[in-house]
Amino acid sequence: MLYTSTRDASIKVSSATAISQGISNEGGLFVPESIPSLCEADFERIAALDYIGRAKEVLKLYLTDFTEDELEYCVNGAYNGTFDNNCPAPLKKLDNGEYILELWHGPTCAFKDLALQLLPFLLTTSAKKVGKGRTVILVATSGDTGKAALEGFADVENTDIVVFYPNNGVSPMQKLQMDTQKGNNVFVCSINGNFDDAQSGVKRIFTDNSIKALLKENGMEFSSANSINWGRLVPQIVYYVSAYCDLLKNGEDLTNGFNVVVPTGNFGNILAAYYAKYMGVPINKLICASNSNNVLTDFIKTGKYDRNREFFTTASPSMDILISSNLERMLYHLGNNDAKGTAKLQKSLAQTGEFSIEGEMLEQLQSLYSAGCCDDTNTLETIKDKFNKYNYLLDTHTAVAVKVYDDYVKASADRTPTVIASTASPYKFSASVLKAIDNSKCCSDEFEMLESLMSVTGVDAPAPIKALKGATPRFNNICEKDEMIDVVLKFLKI
Ligand SMILES: *Cc1c(COP(=O)(O)O)cnc(C)c1O
């Protein structure tokens, strides 16, 4: 299987090149030339395997230039012993036909671990295969990617990693998680700006030819751990396949398939569900849930994408995004793999902050997706309601998805079984979750609130979060948007 660019049809590279490079030279994203498919017998066979086995079965369809041994090494390194109970993506039943896919049992307690525990193995294996030297990973994060990438890449041979996060755009726990990161090859810096500023800054560095040349002279090359990297997306397809396998095993009635609800920011997670659907997983509707930064809700409802709007800092900070970079891949597929058309839309987005689609493309988008959004008040109310009703504690991001799903059911009366992606542990966002459950217990100390939340709910916090209590930050850096490149070069000593 070869990979091409969303902006240039003449590009054809192996998966190892796509992963080690991260982004195509002209700024496009790598996409598979065709989407592989699985049949019912395949799913039955895969359902009998554990998560590592399922991952290998899915990955080998996309990474055809990796050997069996290489794949084995990668999936074992990523998923053996790194997640609670060796179960990276358990499916929990919330109500009849309503399931929560818990994706936060990894070392950093957010769904990013599913991809970022695997990416370092995929990337170092790819770099070896294509004969590259040292890989420098640049990350822009709205909170969770940064920590998950740091944890994945810390002290990985032949790599360096620099993470930028928006100074006022991450939760105190996310900030502490990143600022306390260990490892000799890691650097963490906050920027005066929001996530989109961080992401644009990183993209600018990636595509600056003089900087690329400077790295090359020093035996280094950039790559990305953001979901623009195919190596981030492909591991995410696995858990949708795995969820289907678990529904089959549970004997759920899937005559009409099942719906998937995803709390969305950069459109990576929900795009992985789209790929799973095209591989044969009987996903019916893909329901895209946004917070008050509802640029995707408007786009799916009207066909007009417009980032020129107020940016809100919300209780679900990992979704505070107005430029959803993976939407580019979806546009490419919606246009029947039209690189020219995609390049044009992206150019319009870069120049004016908006673009529109219409006709068949819009119809197709709307037949695949449904969309909704939820503000902070409704998010916190949902956390409280669901805890009272099910004794189940949602984090703020997952609560957005649950509320949007409830609205969807009310409006559509669609009772198809549904899987809701749960993207973070509630203890990553203790302050907001405690505010929802028992406002009177809120205070200024993060760990006091964590203790209160445990005692009020009886739900235990994950060990990696409890372990942060009393930890001293190692990093305390801040820079301006236009200083990001200097920060990177200084760290690399070039
Ligand atoms: C990253 C993140 C999201 C958004 O995922 P995308 O793939 O960017 O759409 C949602 N929830 C949490 C907790 C996250 O960390």
Short mmCIF file of C-alpha atoms in Angstrom, two decimals, residues 13-490:
data_model
loop_
_atom_site.label_atom_id
_atom_site.label_comp_id
_atom_site.label_asym_id
_atom_site.label_seq_id
_atom_site.Cartn_x
_atom_site.Cartn_y
_atom_site.Cartn_z
CA VAL A 13 5.48 7.00 -0.77
CA SER A 14 5.71 3.97 1.51
CA SER A 15 4.14 4.03 4.96
CA ALA A 16 7.63 4.24 6.49
CA THR A 17 8.31 7.45 4.53
CA ALA A 18 4.88 8.88 5.36
CA ILE A 19 5.38 8.24 9.07
CA SER A 20 9.00 9.36 9.35
CA GLN A 21 8.32 12.52 7.35
CA GLY A 22 5.05 13.34 9.16
CA ILE A 23 3.76 15.85 6.62
CA SER A 24 4.17 16.08 2.86
CA ASN A 25 6.66 18.68 1.56
CA GLU A 26 4.02 20.93 0.01
CA GLY A 27 2.04 20.96 3.28
CA GLY A 28 -0.49 18.23 2.44
CA LEU A 29 -1.26 15.25 4.67
CA PHE A 30 -0.45 11.67 3.80
CA VAL A 31 -3.43 9.43 3.04
CA PRO A 32 -3.60 5.77 1.96
CA GLU A 33 -4.22 5.36 -1.78
CA SER A 34 -7.02 2.95 -1.00
CA ILE A 35 -8.72 1.83 2.19
CA PRO A 36 -8.34 -1.90 2.90
CA SER A 37 -11.41 -3.92 3.85
CA LEU A 38 -12.28 -6.74 6.20
CA CYS A 39 -15.16 -9.21 5.86
CA GLU A 40 -17.39 -10.79 8.51
CA ALA A 41 -15.15 -13.86 8.81
CA ASP A 42 -12.14 -11.57 9.42
CA PHE A 43 -13.95 -9.75 12.20
CA GLU A 44 -14.93 -13.02 13.87
CA ARG A 45 -11.32 -14.17 13.73
CA ILE A 46 -10.04 -10.82 15.06
CA ALA A 47 -12.66 -10.76 17.83
CA ALA A 48 -11.03 -13.84 19.34
CA LEU A 49 -7.70 -11.99 19.77
CA ASP A 50 -6.57 -9.68 22.57
CA TYR A 51 -5.95 -5.97 21.89
CA ILE A 52 -2.35 -6.53 20.79
CA GLY A 53 -3.48 -9.18 18.32
CA ARG A 54 -6.28 -6.96 17.01
CA ALA A 55 -3.83 -4.08 16.57
CA LYS A 56 -1.47 -6.23 14.57
CA GLU A 57 -4.26 -7.42 12.25
CA VAL A 58 -5.34 -3.86 11.47
CA LEU A 59 -1.86 -2.35 11.20
CA LYS A 60 -0.58 -4.95 8.77
CA LEU A 61 -3.20 -3.90 6.24
CA TYR A 62 -1.90 -0.33 6.24
CA LEU A 63 1.82 -0.75 6.94
CA THR A 64 2.53 -3.27 4.20
CA ASP A 65 6.23 -2.36 4.09
CA PHE A 66 6.71 -3.45 7.74
CA THR A 67 7.73 -7.08 8.33
CA GLU A 68 5.76 -9.38 10.68
CA ASP A 69 8.62 -9.10 13.17
CA GLU A 70 8.70 -5.32 13.01
CA LEU A 71 4.95 -5.10 13.58
CA GLU A 72 5.16 -7.57 16.43
CA TYR A 73 7.95 -5.52 18.04
CA CYS A 74 5.95 -2.29 17.67
CA VAL A 75 2.60 -3.48 19.06
CA ASN A 76 4.17 -5.39 21.93
CA GLY A 77 6.32 -2.44 22.91
CA ALA A 78 3.30 -0.14 22.82
CA TYR A 79 0.58 -2.17 24.52
CA ASN A 80 2.22 -4.85 26.62
CA GLY A 81 2.23 -3.74 30.26
CA THR A 82 1.55 -0.03 29.61
CA PHE A 83 -2.24 0.08 30.12
CA ASP A 84 -4.36 -0.84 33.18
CA ASN A 85 -5.02 -4.60 33.20
CA ASN A 86 -3.40 -4.82 29.75
CA CYS A 87 -6.73 -3.66 28.38
CA PRO A 88 -6.21 -0.44 26.39
CA ALA A 89 -9.79 0.09 25.18
CA PRO A 90 -12.47 -1.53 27.37
CA LEU A 91 -16.10 -1.14 26.29
CA LYS A 92 -18.43 -0.37 29.24
CA LYS A 93 -22.19 -0.62 29.01
CA LEU A 94 -23.88 2.53 30.29
CA ASP A 95 -27.48 1.73 29.34
CA ASN A 96 -29.34 -0.53 26.92
CA GLY A 97 -27.54 -0.18 23.59
CA GLU A 98 -25.36 2.66 24.93
CA TYR A 99 -21.68 1.96 25.44
CA ILE A 100 -18.72 3.98 26.61
CA LEU A 101 -15.39 3.13 24.96
CA GLU A 102 -12.89 4.00 27.69
CA LEU A 103 -9.73 5.18 26.00
CA TRP A 104 -7.89 6.61 29.00
CA HIS A 105 -6.30 3.64 30.73
CA GLY A 106 -2.78 4.49 29.51
CA PRO A 107 0.10 6.24 31.26
CA THR A 108 -1.22 9.81 30.73
CA CYS A 109 -4.94 9.06 31.18
CA ALA A 110 -6.18 10.38 27.82
CA PHE A 111 -6.98 8.61 24.54
CA LYS A 112 -3.83 10.04 22.97
CA ASP A 113 -1.89 7.21 24.67
CA LEU A 114 -3.45 4.65 22.32
CA ALA A 115 -1.58 6.27 19.44
CA LEU A 116 1.38 7.81 21.22
CA GLN A 117 2.53 4.66 22.96
CA LEU A 118 2.79 3.11 19.49
CA LEU A 119 4.08 6.06 17.43
CA PRO A 120 7.67 6.06 18.79
CA PHE A 121 8.01 2.41 17.76
CA LEU A 122 6.49 3.06 14.33
CA LEU A 123 8.61 6.14 13.86
CA THR A 124 11.99 4.73 14.90
CA THR A 125 11.31 1.58 12.86
CA SER A 126 10.33 3.73 9.87
CA ALA A 127 13.38 5.99 10.24
CA LYS A 128 15.63 2.92 10.22
CA LYS A 129 13.89 1.53 7.15
CA VAL A 130 14.30 4.72 5.14
CA GLY A 131 17.82 5.40 6.46
CA LYS A 132 17.19 8.57 8.46
CA GLY A 133 19.33 9.93 11.27
CA ARG A 134 17.99 11.68 14.35
CA THR A 135 14.29 12.56 14.41
CA VAL A 136 13.18 15.77 16.06
CA ILE A 137 9.55 15.65 17.11
CA LEU A 138 7.71 18.96 17.33
CA VAL A 139 4.35 19.01 19.06
CA ALA A 140 1.68 21.65 19.44
CA THR A 141 -0.74 20.56 22.11
CA SER A 142 -4.05 21.58 23.59
CA GLY A 143 -2.96 19.57 26.65
CA ASP A 144 -3.21 15.83 26.21
CA THR A 145 -1.12 15.19 23.10
CA GLY A 146 1.87 16.93 24.66
CA LYS A 147 2.04 14.73 27.73
CA ALA A 148 1.26 11.55 25.82
CA ALA A 149 3.97 12.33 23.25
CA LEU A 150 6.51 13.20 25.96
CA GLU A 151 5.75 9.95 27.76
CA GLY A 152 5.99 7.98 24.52
CA PHE A 153 9.24 9.53 23.28
CA ALA A 154 11.14 10.14 26.54
CA ASP A 155 14.63 8.66 26.18
CA VAL A 156 13.73 6.89 22.93
CA GLU A 157 16.98 6.45 21.05
CA ASN A 158 17.71 8.81 18.14
CA THR A 159 14.84 11.14 18.92
CA ASP A 160 14.34 14.55 20.49
CA ILE A 161 11.00 16.05 21.38
CA VAL A 162 9.89 19.66 21.89
CA VAL A 163 6.35 20.40 23.09
CA PHE A 164 4.55 23.77 22.90
CA TYR A 165 1.34 24.39 24.80
CA PRO A 166 -0.87 27.50 25.11
CA ASN A 167 -0.04 29.24 28.38
CA ASN A 168 -3.62 29.75 29.46
CA GLY A 169 -5.23 26.94 27.49
CA VAL A 170 -4.49 23.78 29.47
CA SER A 171 -5.73 22.51 32.83
CA PRO A 172 -3.41 22.80 35.89
CA MET A 173 -3.11 19.00 35.93
CA GLN A 174 -2.17 18.89 32.23
CA LYS A 175 0.41 21.64 32.83
CA LEU A 176 1.89 19.79 35.80
CA GLN A 177 1.98 16.54 33.85
CA MET A 178 4.02 18.16 31.09
CA ASP A 179 6.25 20.39 33.22
CA THR A 180 7.35 17.41 35.35
CA GLN A 181 8.30 15.21 32.38
CA LYS A 182 11.53 13.26 32.75
CA GLY A 183 13.95 12.31 29.98
CA ASN A 184 17.17 13.67 28.48
CA ASN A 185 15.71 14.29 25.03
CA VAL A 186 12.63 16.32 26.02
CA PHE A 187 11.85 20.05 26.17
CA VAL A 188 8.60 21.76 27.18
CA CYS A 189 7.62 25.39 26.56
CA SER A 190 4.36 27.33 26.84
CA ILE A 191 3.50 30.08 24.37
CA ASN A 192 1.67 33.36 24.71
CA GLY A 193 -1.22 32.38 22.46
CA ASN A 194 -3.89 29.73 21.95
CA PHE A 195 -3.68 26.21 20.53
CA ASP A 196 -4.18 27.36 16.93
CA ASP A 197 -1.21 29.72 17.33
CA ALA A 198 0.91 26.84 18.61
CA GLN A 199 -0.22 24.55 15.79
CA SER A 200 0.35 27.18 13.10
CA GLY A 201 3.79 27.94 14.55
CA VAL A 202 4.80 24.30 14.43
CA LYS A 203 3.48 23.92 10.87
CA ARG A 204 5.50 26.98 9.82
CA ILE A 205 8.70 25.50 11.25
CA PHE A 206 8.01 22.18 9.50
CA THR A 207 7.64 23.78 6.10
CA ASP A 208 10.54 26.28 6.38
CA ASN A 209 13.15 25.08 3.90
CA SER A 210 16.10 26.91 5.43
CA ILE A 211 15.39 25.42 8.86
CA LYS A 212 14.99 21.98 7.29
CA ALA A 213 18.37 22.39 5.58
CA LEU A 214 19.99 23.45 8.85
CA LEU A 215 18.71 20.31 10.55
CA LYS A 216 19.86 18.14 7.68
CA GLU A 217 23.41 19.55 7.97
CA ASN A 218 23.32 18.34 11.55
CA GLY A 219 22.01 14.87 10.75
CA MET A 220 18.51 15.65 11.99
CA GLU A 221 15.04 15.77 10.52
CA PHE A 222 11.69 16.99 11.82
CA SER A 223 8.66 14.82 12.26
CA SER A 224 5.30 15.31 13.88
CA ALA A 225 3.54 13.53 16.71
CA ASN A 226 0.34 15.47 16.05
CA SER A 227 -2.50 13.71 14.33
CA ILE A 228 -1.35 15.12 11.00
CA ASN A 229 1.08 12.15 11.14
CA TRP A 230 -0.42 8.99 9.65
CA GLY A 231 1.37 7.05 12.40
CA ARG A 232 -0.94 8.77 14.88
CA LEU A 233 -4.12 7.98 13.00
CA VAL A 234 -3.66 4.34 12.11
CA PRO A 235 -3.44 3.14 15.75
CA GLN A 236 -6.76 4.90 16.38
CA ILE A 237 -8.55 2.82 13.75
CA VAL A 238 -7.73 -0.23 15.85
CA TYR A 239 -9.97 0.65 18.80
CA TYR A 240 -13.03 1.10 16.60
CA VAL A 241 -12.42 -2.34 15.12
CA SER A 242 -11.88 -3.61 18.67
CA ALA A 243 -15.12 -1.99 19.90
CA TYR A 244 -17.02 -3.73 17.10
CA CYS A 245 -15.43 -7.04 18.06
CA ASP A 246 -16.54 -6.50 21.66
CA LEU A 247 -20.09 -5.63 20.60
CA LEU A 248 -20.16 -8.87 18.61
CA LYS A 249 -18.89 -10.79 21.62
CA ASN A 250 -21.55 -9.13 23.81
CA GLY A 251 -24.22 -10.41 21.42
CA GLU A 252 -25.47 -6.87 20.73
CA ASP A 253 -28.09 -6.67 17.94
CA LEU A 254 -26.21 -4.99 15.12
CA THR A 255 -28.79 -5.43 12.35
CA ASN A 256 -28.68 -1.68 11.74
CA GLY A 257 -25.01 -1.30 12.62
CA PHE A 258 -24.02 1.05 15.43
CA ASN A 259 -23.43 4.77 15.83
CA VAL A 260 -20.21 6.31 17.06
CA VAL A 261 -20.06 9.59 19.00
CA VAL A 262 -16.73 11.38 19.30
CA PRO A 263 -15.83 14.52 21.28
CA THR A 264 -13.91 16.29 18.55
CA GLY A 265 -11.17 18.88 18.23
CA ASN A 266 -8.64 18.26 15.50
CA PHE A 267 -10.91 15.68 13.80
CA GLY A 268 -8.35 12.88 14.23
CA ASN A 269 -10.32 10.53 16.45
CA ILE A 270 -13.53 10.73 14.46
CA LEU A 271 -11.62 10.37 11.20
CA ALA A 272 -10.21 7.08 12.48
CA ALA A 273 -13.81 5.93 12.97
CA TYR A 274 -14.53 6.93 9.36
CA TYR A 275 -11.63 4.75 8.15
CA ALA A 276 -12.92 1.88 10.32
CA LYS A 277 -16.35 2.29 8.70
CA TYR A 278 -14.80 2.05 5.25
CA MET A 279 -12.91 -1.07 6.25
CA GLY A 280 -16.23 -2.78 6.92
CA VAL A 281 -17.01 -1.99 10.56
CA PRO A 282 -20.81 -1.46 10.38
CA ILE A 283 -20.82 2.10 11.68
CA ASN A 284 -24.04 3.88 10.88
CA LYS A 285 -23.79 7.57 11.87
CA LEU A 286 -20.61 9.32 12.91
CA ILE A 287 -21.71 11.91 15.45
CA CYS A 288 -19.30 14.81 15.80
CA ALA A 289 -19.54 16.53 19.20
CA SER A 290 -18.03 19.98 19.81
CA ASN A 291 -17.90 22.39 22.74
CA SER A 292 -18.59 26.13 22.30
CA ASN A 293 -15.84 26.22 19.67
CA ASN A 294 -18.42 24.77 17.32
CA VAL A 295 -16.82 25.42 13.95
CA LEU A 296 -17.32 21.76 12.96
CA THR A 297 -20.99 21.73 13.98
CA ASP A 298 -21.63 24.66 11.66
CA PHE A 299 -19.59 23.09 8.89
CA ILE A 300 -21.42 19.78 9.00
CA LYS A 301 -24.80 21.52 9.18
CA THR A 302 -24.20 24.10 6.44
CA GLY A 303 -21.12 23.18 4.40
CA LYS A 304 -19.45 26.45 5.37
CA TYR A 305 -16.27 26.31 7.45
CA ASP A 306 -15.49 29.63 9.09
CA ARG A 307 -12.80 30.02 11.69
CA ASN A 308 -13.30 33.79 11.93
CA ARG A 309 -15.16 33.71 15.19
CA GLU A 310 -14.63 34.20 18.88
CA PHE A 311 -12.32 31.63 20.48
CA PHE A 312 -13.63 30.24 23.78
CA THR A 313 -11.54 28.76 26.59
CA THR A 314 -13.80 26.00 27.89
CA ALA A 315 -14.00 23.23 30.50
CA SER A 316 -13.01 20.80 27.73
CA PRO A 317 -9.71 22.45 26.71
CA SER A 318 -8.49 19.61 24.48
CA MET A 319 -11.30 20.53 22.09
CA ASP A 320 -10.64 24.28 22.05
CA ILE A 321 -9.66 24.31 18.41
CA LEU A 322 -10.85 26.33 15.43
CA ILE A 323 -8.63 24.81 12.75
CA SER A 324 -9.29 21.07 12.67
CA SER A 325 -6.28 19.86 10.75
CA ASN A 326 -7.51 16.34 9.98
CA LEU A 327 -10.62 17.65 8.27
CA GLU A 328 -8.30 18.05 5.29
CA ARG A 329 -8.14 14.27 4.91
CA MET A 330 -11.93 14.04 5.09
CA LEU A 331 -12.33 16.74 2.41
CA TYR A 332 -9.93 14.82 0.21
CA HIS A 333 -11.96 11.62 0.52
CA LEU A 334 -15.29 13.46 0.16
CA GLY A 335 -14.09 14.85 -3.14
CA ASN A 336 -13.28 11.29 -4.30
CA ASN A 337 -9.58 11.71 -3.55
CA ASP A 338 -9.33 15.08 -5.22
CA ALA A 339 -5.92 16.61 -4.40
CA LYS A 340 -6.41 19.73 -6.54
CA GLY A 341 -9.77 20.50 -4.95
CA THR A 342 -8.42 19.90 -1.44
CA ALA A 343 -5.42 22.15 -2.06
CA LYS A 344 -7.79 24.90 -3.17
CA LEU A 345 -9.97 24.60 -0.05
CA GLN A 346 -6.92 24.64 2.23
CA LYS A 347 -5.55 27.68 0.42
CA SER A 348 -8.81 29.47 1.01
CA LEU A 349 -8.73 28.48 4.69
CA ALA A 350 -5.17 29.80 5.05
CA GLN A 351 -5.91 33.08 3.25
CA THR A 352 -9.42 33.94 4.41
CA GLY A 353 -10.10 31.58 7.32
CA GLU A 354 -13.05 30.03 5.50
CA PHE A 355 -14.18 27.75 2.71
CA SER A 356 -17.43 26.14 1.56
CA ILE A 357 -18.49 22.87 0.03
CA GLU A 358 -21.77 22.18 -1.73
CA GLY A 359 -23.66 19.71 -3.94
CA GLU A 360 -22.69 16.07 -3.80
CA MET A 361 -19.79 16.67 -1.45
CA LEU A 362 -22.03 18.31 1.14
CA GLU A 363 -24.71 15.64 0.74
CA GLN A 364 -22.13 12.94 1.34
CA LEU A 365 -20.73 14.75 4.38
CA GLN A 366 -24.20 15.02 5.85
CA SER A 367 -25.09 11.41 5.16
CA LEU A 368 -21.95 10.26 6.99
CA TYR A 369 -21.99 12.71 9.89
CA SER A 370 -24.35 14.28 12.32
CA ALA A 371 -23.10 17.14 14.51
CA GLY A 372 -23.93 18.98 17.69
CA CYS A 373 -22.35 21.19 20.32
CA CYS A 374 -22.61 21.76 24.04
CA ASP A 375 -21.58 24.70 26.24
CA ASP A 376 -19.89 24.47 29.66
CA THR A 377 -23.13 24.75 31.64
CA ASN A 378 -24.63 21.77 29.83
CA THR A 379 -21.35 19.87 30.07
CA LEU A 380 -21.29 20.14 33.87
CA GLU A 381 -25.01 19.36 34.14
CA THR A 382 -24.46 16.21 32.07
CA ILE A 383 -21.65 15.08 34.38
CA LYS A 384 -23.94 15.46 37.38
CA ASP A 385 -27.00 13.84 35.72
CA LYS A 386 -25.11 10.80 34.50
CA PHE A 387 -23.37 10.32 37.81
CA ASN A 388 -26.71 10.44 39.62
CA LYS A 389 -28.35 8.10 37.12
CA TYR A 390 -25.60 5.53 36.46
CA ASN A 391 -23.02 6.15 39.18
CA TYR A 392 -20.59 6.69 36.27
CA LEU A 393 -18.17 9.62 36.29
CA LEU A 394 -17.59 11.39 32.95
CA ASP A 395 -14.76 13.77 32.18
CA THR A 396 -15.65 17.13 30.61
CA HIS A 397 -14.83 16.07 27.02
CA THR A 398 -16.78 12.82 27.18
CA ALA A 399 -19.68 14.72 28.76
CA VAL A 400 -19.84 16.94 25.66
CA ALA A 401 -20.22 13.79 23.56
CA VAL A 402 -22.86 12.31 25.85
CA LYS A 403 -24.94 15.51 25.80
CA VAL A 404 -24.70 15.81 22.02
CA TYR A 405 -25.73 12.16 21.75
CA ASP A 406 -28.76 12.71 24.03
CA ASP A 407 -29.79 15.67 21.85
CA TYR A 408 -29.30 13.54 18.75
CA VAL A 409 -31.55 10.78 20.08
CA LYS A 410 -34.24 13.30 21.02
CA ALA A 411 -34.17 14.89 17.57
CA SER A 412 -33.85 11.73 15.46
CA ALA A 413 -35.46 8.97 17.56
CA ASP A 414 -32.56 6.85 16.22
CA ARG A 415 -32.16 4.02 18.74
CA THR A 416 -29.33 2.19 16.97
CA PRO A 417 -26.76 0.84 19.48
CA THR A 418 -24.13 3.48 20.10
CA VAL A 419 -20.51 3.67 21.15
CA ILE A 420 -19.40 6.93 22.77
CA ALA A 421 -15.66 7.52 22.77
CA SER A 422 -14.50 8.48 26.27
CA THR A 423 -11.32 10.43 25.76
CA ALA A 424 -9.98 11.28 29.22
CA SER A 425 -10.09 10.31 32.88
CA PRO A 426 -12.30 12.69 34.89
CA TYR A 427 -9.33 13.19 37.21
CA LYS A 428 -7.42 15.07 34.53
CA PHE A 429 -10.06 17.77 34.96
CA SER A 430 -10.85 17.43 38.67
CA ALA A 431 -11.76 21.08 39.20
CA SER A 432 -14.52 21.14 36.56
CA VAL A 433 -15.80 17.67 37.42
CA LEU A 434 -15.94 18.47 41.13
CA LYS A 435 -17.71 21.73 40.35
CA ALA A 436 -20.33 19.66 38.52
CA ILE A 437 -20.76 17.09 41.28
CA ASP A 438 -20.39 19.21 44.43
CA ASN A 439 -19.58 22.86 43.92
CA SER A 440 -19.21 23.47 47.66
CA LYS A 441 -16.03 21.37 47.77
CA CYS A 442 -14.15 23.44 45.15
CA CYS A 443 -10.97 25.15 46.34
CA SER A 444 -7.68 26.39 44.93
CA ASP A 445 -5.67 23.21 45.49
CA GLU A 446 -5.76 20.68 42.64
CA PHE A 447 -4.96 17.68 44.81
CA GLU A 448 -7.37 18.64 47.54
CA MET A 449 -10.08 18.71 44.85
CA LEU A 450 -8.92 15.34 43.56
CA GLU A 451 -9.27 13.90 47.08
CA SER A 452 -12.71 15.48 47.45
CA LEU A 453 -13.84 14.09 44.12
CA MET A 454 -12.72 10.61 45.17
CA SER A 455 -14.50 10.80 48.49
CA VAL A 456 -17.72 12.32 47.09
CA THR A 457 -17.99 9.83 44.20
CA GLY A 458 -16.20 6.73 45.48
CA VAL A 459 -14.43 6.55 42.09
CA ASP A 460 -10.68 6.02 42.38
CA ALA A 461 -8.24 8.29 40.51
CA PRO A 462 -5.65 6.73 38.15
CA ALA A 463 -2.25 6.06 39.72
CA PRO A 464 -0.21 8.29 37.34
CA ILE A 465 -2.32 11.30 38.39
CA LYS A 466 -2.15 10.57 42.10
CA ALA A 467 1.62 10.24 41.74
CA LEU A 468 1.91 13.88 40.62
CA LYS A 469 1.09 15.14 44.10
CA GLY A 470 4.08 17.02 45.45
CA ALA A 471 6.06 16.65 42.20
CA THR A 472 8.32 19.62 41.39
CA PRO A 473 8.08 21.03 37.86
CA ARG A 474 11.24 20.64 35.85
CA PHE A 475 10.24 23.08 33.10
CA ASN A 476 8.95 26.62 33.51
CA ASN A 477 9.36 28.17 30.06
CA ILE A 478 7.28 30.67 28.14
CA CYS A 479 7.87 32.22 24.72
CA GLU A 480 6.11 34.41 22.15
CA LYS A 481 4.56 32.89 19.01
CA ASP A 482 7.39 34.13 16.82
CA GLU A 483 10.09 32.81 19.15
CA MET A 484 9.16 29.14 18.77
CA ILE A 485 11.86 28.45 16.22
CA ASP A 486 14.55 29.97 18.45
CA VAL A 487 13.41 27.76 21.31
CA VAL A 488 13.74 24.67 19.11
CA LEU A 489 17.18 25.54 17.74
CA LYS A 490 18.53 26.46 21.16
#
